[in-house]
mmCIF file of C-alpha atoms in Angstrom:
data_model
loop_
_atom_site.group_PDB
_atom_site.id
_atom_site.type_symbol
_atom_site.label_atom_id
_atom_site.label_comp_id
_atom_site.label_asym_id
_atom_site.label_seq_id
_atom_site.Cartn_x
_atom_site.Cartn_y
_atom_site.Cartn_z
ATOM 1 C CA MET X 968 -5.599 -15.584 -17.721
ATOM 2 C CA THR X 969 -1.913 -16.024 -17.647
ATOM 3 C CA THR X 970 0.233 -15.479 -14.654
ATOM 4 C CA PRO X 971 3.570 -13.559 -15.040
ATOM 5 C CA ASP X 972 5.512 -16.831 -15.328
ATOM 6 C CA GLY X 973 3.209 -18.162 -18.136
ATOM 7 C CA VAL X 974 0.894 -20.518 -16.061
ATOM 8 C CA LYS X 975 -2.816 -20.593 -17.439
ATOM 9 C CA VAL X 976 -5.121 -19.894 -14.339
ATOM 10 C CA SER X 977 -8.793 -19.453 -13.963
ATOM 11 C CA ASN X 978 -10.528 -17.283 -11.226
ATOM 12 C CA LYS X 979 -12.795 -20.303 -10.641
ATOM 13 C CA PHE X 980 -11.400 -23.539 -9.249
ATOM 14 C CA ALA X 981 -13.095 -26.670 -10.361
ATOM 15 C CA ALA X 982 -13.145 -27.882 -6.647
ATOM 16 C CA PRO X 983 -12.373 -25.710 -3.626
ATOM 17 C CA LEU X 984 -8.875 -25.824 -2.288
ATOM 18 C CA ASP X 985 -8.161 -26.512 1.426
ATOM 19 C CA GLY X 986 -5.081 -26.932 3.421
ATOM 20 C CA SER X 987 -4.898 -30.889 3.147
ATOM 21 C CA GLN X 988 -4.073 -30.320 -0.562
ATOM 22 C CA PHE X 989 -0.774 -28.617 0.314
ATOM 23 C CA ASP X 990 2.414 -29.218 2.057
ATOM 24 C CA MET X 991 3.061 -26.327 4.258
ATOM 25 C CA GLY X 992 6.513 -24.848 4.628
ATOM 26 C CA VAL X 993 8.101 -22.025 6.301
ATOM 27 C CA THR X 994 6.353 -18.930 7.358
ATOM 28 C CA LEU X 995 6.960 -16.058 4.986
ATOM 29 C CA GLY X 996 5.554 -13.294 6.901
ATOM 30 C CA THR X 997 3.070 -12.279 9.840
ATOM 31 C CA GLY X 998 0.702 -9.575 10.159
ATOM 32 C CA SER X 999 -2.216 -8.398 12.371
ATOM 33 C CA PHE X 1000 -4.721 -10.902 10.910
ATOM 34 C CA GLY X 1001 -2.558 -13.969 10.382
ATOM 35 C CA ARG X 1002 0.457 -15.253 8.517
ATOM 36 C CA VAL X 1003 1.634 -16.182 4.971
ATOM 37 C CA ARG X 1004 3.123 -19.680 4.667
ATOM 38 C CA PHE X 1005 5.159 -21.105 1.814
ATOM 39 C CA ALA X 1006 3.251 -24.252 0.387
ATOM 40 C CA THR X 1007 3.575 -26.773 -2.235
ATOM 41 C CA HIS X 1008 0.483 -28.066 -4.013
ATOM 42 C CA LYS X 1009 0.555 -31.823 -3.665
ATOM 43 C CA ALA X 1010 -1.018 -32.678 -7.009
ATOM 44 C CA THR X 1011 0.675 -30.120 -9.231
ATOM 45 C CA ASN X 1012 3.945 -29.583 -7.259
ATOM 46 C CA THR X 1013 3.576 -25.865 -7.728
ATOM 47 C CA TYR X 1014 4.510 -23.291 -5.148
ATOM 48 C CA TRP X 1015 2.028 -20.977 -3.450
ATOM 49 C CA ALA X 1016 2.078 -18.369 -0.832
ATOM 50 C CA ILE X 1017 -1.031 -19.281 1.383
ATOM 51 C CA LYS X 1018 -2.442 -16.670 3.743
ATOM 52 C CA ILE X 1019 -3.931 -17.962 6.922
ATOM 53 C CA LEU X 1020 -6.420 -15.532 8.562
ATOM 54 C CA LYS X 1021 -7.768 -15.140 12.055
ATOM 55 C CA LYS X 1022 -11.478 -14.325 11.064
ATOM 56 C CA ALA X 1023 -12.700 -13.430 14.591
ATOM 57 C CA GLU X 1024 -9.931 -10.663 14.922
ATOM 58 C CA ILE X 1025 -10.776 -9.262 11.567
ATOM 59 C CA ILE X 1026 -14.476 -8.998 12.543
ATOM 60 C CA ARG X 1027 -13.685 -7.598 15.824
ATOM 61 C CA LEU X 1028 -11.564 -4.882 14.433
ATOM 62 C CA GLN X 1029 -14.062 -4.089 11.845
ATOM 63 C CA GLN X 1030 -11.677 -4.839 8.929
ATOM 64 C CA VAL X 1031 -13.960 -6.795 6.761
ATOM 65 C CA GLU X 1032 -13.913 -4.291 3.993
ATOM 66 C CA HIS X 1033 -10.198 -4.228 3.887
ATOM 67 C CA MET X 1034 -10.129 -8.045 3.661
ATOM 68 C CA LEU X 1035 -12.794 -8.060 0.793
ATOM 69 C CA SER X 1036 -10.590 -5.704 -1.173
ATOM 70 C CA GLU X 1037 -7.585 -7.841 -0.545
ATOM 71 C CA LYS X 1038 -9.768 -10.938 -1.345
ATOM 72 C CA SER X 1039 -10.771 -9.422 -4.849
ATOM 73 C CA ILE X 1040 -7.086 -9.107 -5.678
ATOM 74 C CA LEU X 1041 -6.162 -12.390 -4.388
ATOM 75 C CA LEU X 1042 -8.997 -14.139 -6.505
ATOM 76 C CA TRP X 1043 -7.499 -12.719 -9.712
ATOM 77 C CA GLN X 1044 -9.883 -9.673 -9.814
ATOM 78 C CA PRO X 1045 -7.159 -6.896 -9.469
ATOM 79 C CA PRO X 1046 -7.964 -3.531 -10.573
ATOM 80 C CA PHE X 1047 -5.966 -4.075 -13.807
ATOM 81 C CA CYS X 1048 -6.595 -7.440 -15.511
ATOM 82 C CA ASP X 1049 -5.917 -8.756 -19.063
ATOM 83 C CA ASP X 1050 -4.617 -11.851 -20.423
ATOM 84 C CA ASP X 1051 -1.754 -9.938 -22.205
ATOM 85 C CA PRO X 1052 0.808 -7.906 -20.285
ATOM 86 C CA MET X 1053 0.380 -5.032 -22.814
ATOM 87 C CA GLY X 1054 -3.405 -5.042 -22.122
ATOM 88 C CA ILE X 1055 -2.593 -4.458 -18.425
ATOM 89 C CA TYR X 1056 -0.088 -1.609 -19.221
ATOM 90 C CA GLN X 1057 -2.568 -0.026 -21.415
ATOM 91 C CA GLN X 1058 -5.236 -0.110 -18.620
ATOM 92 C CA ILE X 1059 -2.915 1.466 -16.221
ATOM 93 C CA LEU X 1060 -1.912 4.113 -18.542
ATOM 94 C CA SER X 1061 -5.506 4.718 -19.449
ATOM 95 C CA GLY X 1062 -5.902 5.899 -15.767
ATOM 96 C CA LYS X 1063 -9.347 4.073 -15.304
ATOM 97 C CA LEU X 1064 -9.445 2.270 -12.127
ATOM 98 C CA ASN X 1065 -12.244 -0.081 -11.165
ATOM 99 C CA PHE X 1066 -13.124 -0.670 -7.530
ATOM 100 C CA PRO X 1067 -15.169 -3.377 -6.066
ATOM 101 C CA ARG X 1068 -18.914 -2.421 -5.186
ATOM 102 C CA PHE X 1069 -18.422 -2.421 -1.672
ATOM 103 C CA PHE X 1070 -15.352 -0.030 -1.632
ATOM 104 C CA ASP X 1071 -15.845 3.013 0.538
ATOM 105 C CA ARG X 1072 -16.743 5.920 -1.449
ATOM 106 C CA ASN X 1073 -14.556 8.249 0.388
ATOM 107 C CA ALA X 1074 -11.474 5.916 0.020
ATOM 108 C CA LYS X 1075 -12.143 5.637 -3.595
ATOM 109 C CA GLY X 1076 -12.393 9.375 -4.052
ATOM 110 C CA LEU X 1077 -9.071 9.789 -2.142
ATOM 111 C CA ILE X 1078 -7.235 7.080 -3.899
ATOM 112 C CA LYS X 1079 -8.411 8.655 -7.507
ATOM 113 C CA ARG X 1080 -7.240 12.164 -6.370
ATOM 114 C CA MET X 1081 -3.886 10.770 -5.395
ATOM 115 C CA LEU X 1082 -3.496 8.656 -8.537
ATOM 116 C CA THR X 1083 -4.617 11.528 -11.047
ATOM 117 C CA ALA X 1084 -1.841 11.550 -13.874
ATOM 118 C CA ASP X 1085 -2.179 15.439 -14.085
ATOM 119 C CA LEU X 1086 0.279 16.732 -11.414
ATOM 120 C CA THR X 1087 -1.339 19.888 -11.333
ATOM 121 C CA LYS X 1088 -4.662 18.076 -9.954
ATOM 122 C CA ARG X 1089 -2.896 15.340 -8.023
ATOM 123 C CA TYR X 1090 -3.312 15.348 -4.282
ATOM 124 C CA GLY X 1091 -0.085 15.813 -2.605
ATOM 125 C CA CYS X 1092 1.218 17.796 -5.367
ATOM 126 C CA LEU X 1093 -0.942 20.859 -5.230
ATOM 127 C CA LYS X 1094 -0.169 24.241 -3.383
ATOM 128 C CA ASN X 1095 -1.277 22.767 -0.062
ATOM 129 C CA GLY X 1096 0.861 19.570 -0.405
ATOM 130 C CA VAL X 1097 -0.110 16.783 2.134
ATOM 131 C CA GLU X 1098 -2.702 19.189 3.816
ATOM 132 C CA ASP X 1099 -5.106 18.191 0.889
ATOM 133 C CA ILE X 1100 -4.970 14.657 1.871
ATOM 134 C CA LYS X 1101 -5.104 15.119 5.630
ATOM 135 C CA LYS X 1102 -8.451 17.363 4.971
ATOM 136 C CA HIS X 1103 -10.264 14.720 2.611
ATOM 137 C CA LYS X 1104 -13.434 13.204 3.831
ATOM 138 C CA PHE X 1105 -11.711 9.739 4.281
ATOM 139 C CA PHE X 1106 -9.745 11.250 7.238
ATOM 140 C CA THR X 1107 -12.843 12.934 9.042
ATOM 141 C CA GLY X 1108 -12.557 12.630 12.731
ATOM 142 C CA ILE X 1109 -8.628 12.311 12.599
ATOM 143 C CA ASN X 1110 -6.913 14.873 14.771
ATOM 144 C CA TRP X 1111 -3.451 14.941 13.163
ATOM 145 C CA GLU X 1112 -1.814 17.141 15.763
ATOM 146 C CA ASP X 1113 -2.806 14.721 18.486
ATOM 147 C CA LEU X 1114 -1.723 11.801 16.289
ATOM 148 C CA LEU X 1115 1.658 13.420 15.698
ATOM 149 C CA ALA X 1116 2.061 14.028 19.516
ATOM 150 C CA ARG X 1117 0.890 10.469 20.240
ATOM 151 C CA LYS X 1118 -2.069 11.812 22.303
ATOM 152 C CA GLY X 1119 -5.117 9.735 22.687
ATOM 153 C CA ALA X 1120 -5.685 6.016 23.214
ATOM 154 C CA ALA X 1121 -4.156 3.528 20.892
ATOM 155 C CA PRO X 1122 -6.655 1.331 19.016
ATOM 156 C CA ILE X 1123 -5.090 -1.749 20.404
ATOM 157 C CA ILE X 1124 -3.270 -2.047 23.583
ATOM 158 C CA PRO X 1125 -1.697 -5.452 24.006
ATOM 159 C CA ARG X 1126 -1.507 -7.087 27.426
ATOM 160 C CA VAL X 1127 2.121 -7.826 28.313
ATOM 161 C CA GLY X 1128 3.540 -9.423 31.524
ATOM 162 C CA THR X 1129 7.238 -8.438 31.071
ATOM 163 C CA ALA X 1130 9.443 -6.396 28.906
ATOM 164 C CA ASN X 1131 10.313 -9.605 26.926
ATOM 165 C CA ASP X 1132 6.795 -10.911 26.694
ATOM 166 C CA THR X 1133 6.090 -12.215 23.138
ATOM 167 C CA SER X 1134 2.672 -13.861 23.891
ATOM 168 C CA ASN X 1135 1.108 -11.316 21.347
ATOM 169 C CA PHE X 1136 2.938 -12.773 18.526
ATOM 170 C CA ASP X 1137 2.046 -16.265 16.738
ATOM 171 C CA PRO X 1138 4.515 -18.697 17.589
ATOM 172 C CA TYR X 1139 6.142 -20.299 14.560
ATOM 173 C CA PRO X 1140 9.335 -22.032 13.909
ATOM 174 C CA ASP X 1141 12.226 -20.053 12.401
ATOM 175 C CA SER X 1142 13.428 -20.538 8.870
ATOM 176 C CA MET X 1143 15.699 -23.453 8.233
ATOM 177 C CA GLU X 1144 17.829 -21.558 5.891
ATOM 178 C CA ASP X 1145 20.874 -19.581 7.313
ATOM 179 C CA ALA X 1146 20.838 -15.969 6.660
ATOM 180 C CA ILE X 1147 23.178 -14.738 3.948
ATOM 181 C CA VAL X 1148 25.932 -12.554 5.338
ATOM 182 C CA PRO X 1149 27.792 -10.190 2.902
ATOM 183 C CA VAL X 1150 31.391 -10.493 3.077
ATOM 184 C CA TYR X 1151 33.407 -7.345 3.534
ATOM 185 C CA ASN X 1152 36.495 -7.000 1.612
ATOM 186 C CA GLY X 1153 37.540 -3.653 2.566
ATOM 187 C CA LYS X 1154 36.250 -1.754 -0.624
ATOM 188 C CA ASP X 1155 33.389 0.389 -0.629
ATOM 189 C CA PRO X 1156 30.614 -1.742 -2.445
ATOM 190 C CA PHE X 1157 28.769 1.453 -3.641
ATOM 191 C CA ALA X 1158 32.006 3.260 -4.810
ATOM 192 C CA GLU X 1159 31.063 2.942 -8.522
ATOM 193 C CA PHE X 1160 27.339 2.673 -8.147
#
């Protein structure tokens, strides 16, 4: 397989990669289950975005299926895969979407209904609009009125000591780069847009 920038890759590495093979850089982003860091592979000097996960938190919050889906994409097993970009486009246009074995049946059904090419059959575009999506089996047990009214217990309630408590966030150094600030010259930048 070839990446968009023309690098030949395989979904199988000759040897497993580990953190010692990379020079870690700045944090690119954080999420509920970890963070993504910029890294340079020491042997090849190629750039990577490495996701560092909190396995115990993923298991505790029962997000294993979600992470397995993400893993299949990260391991070069995306739903549309071909050595030639035109092959990928053809797969997308064919409307055939492959799901991993472990993918939830109701989630798969909902995704297929929302990605249907025929607008007269696509969820969200039908007579009932978003109600078709909300009433799908995948969302069984969701009380949409209570959710909108913010009633009920939140799935995660963080412990905080003060209004400025940041202990629920991972500490990481700020980027060393200065933010780019646009210069205002008195003219509307979108006047001719």
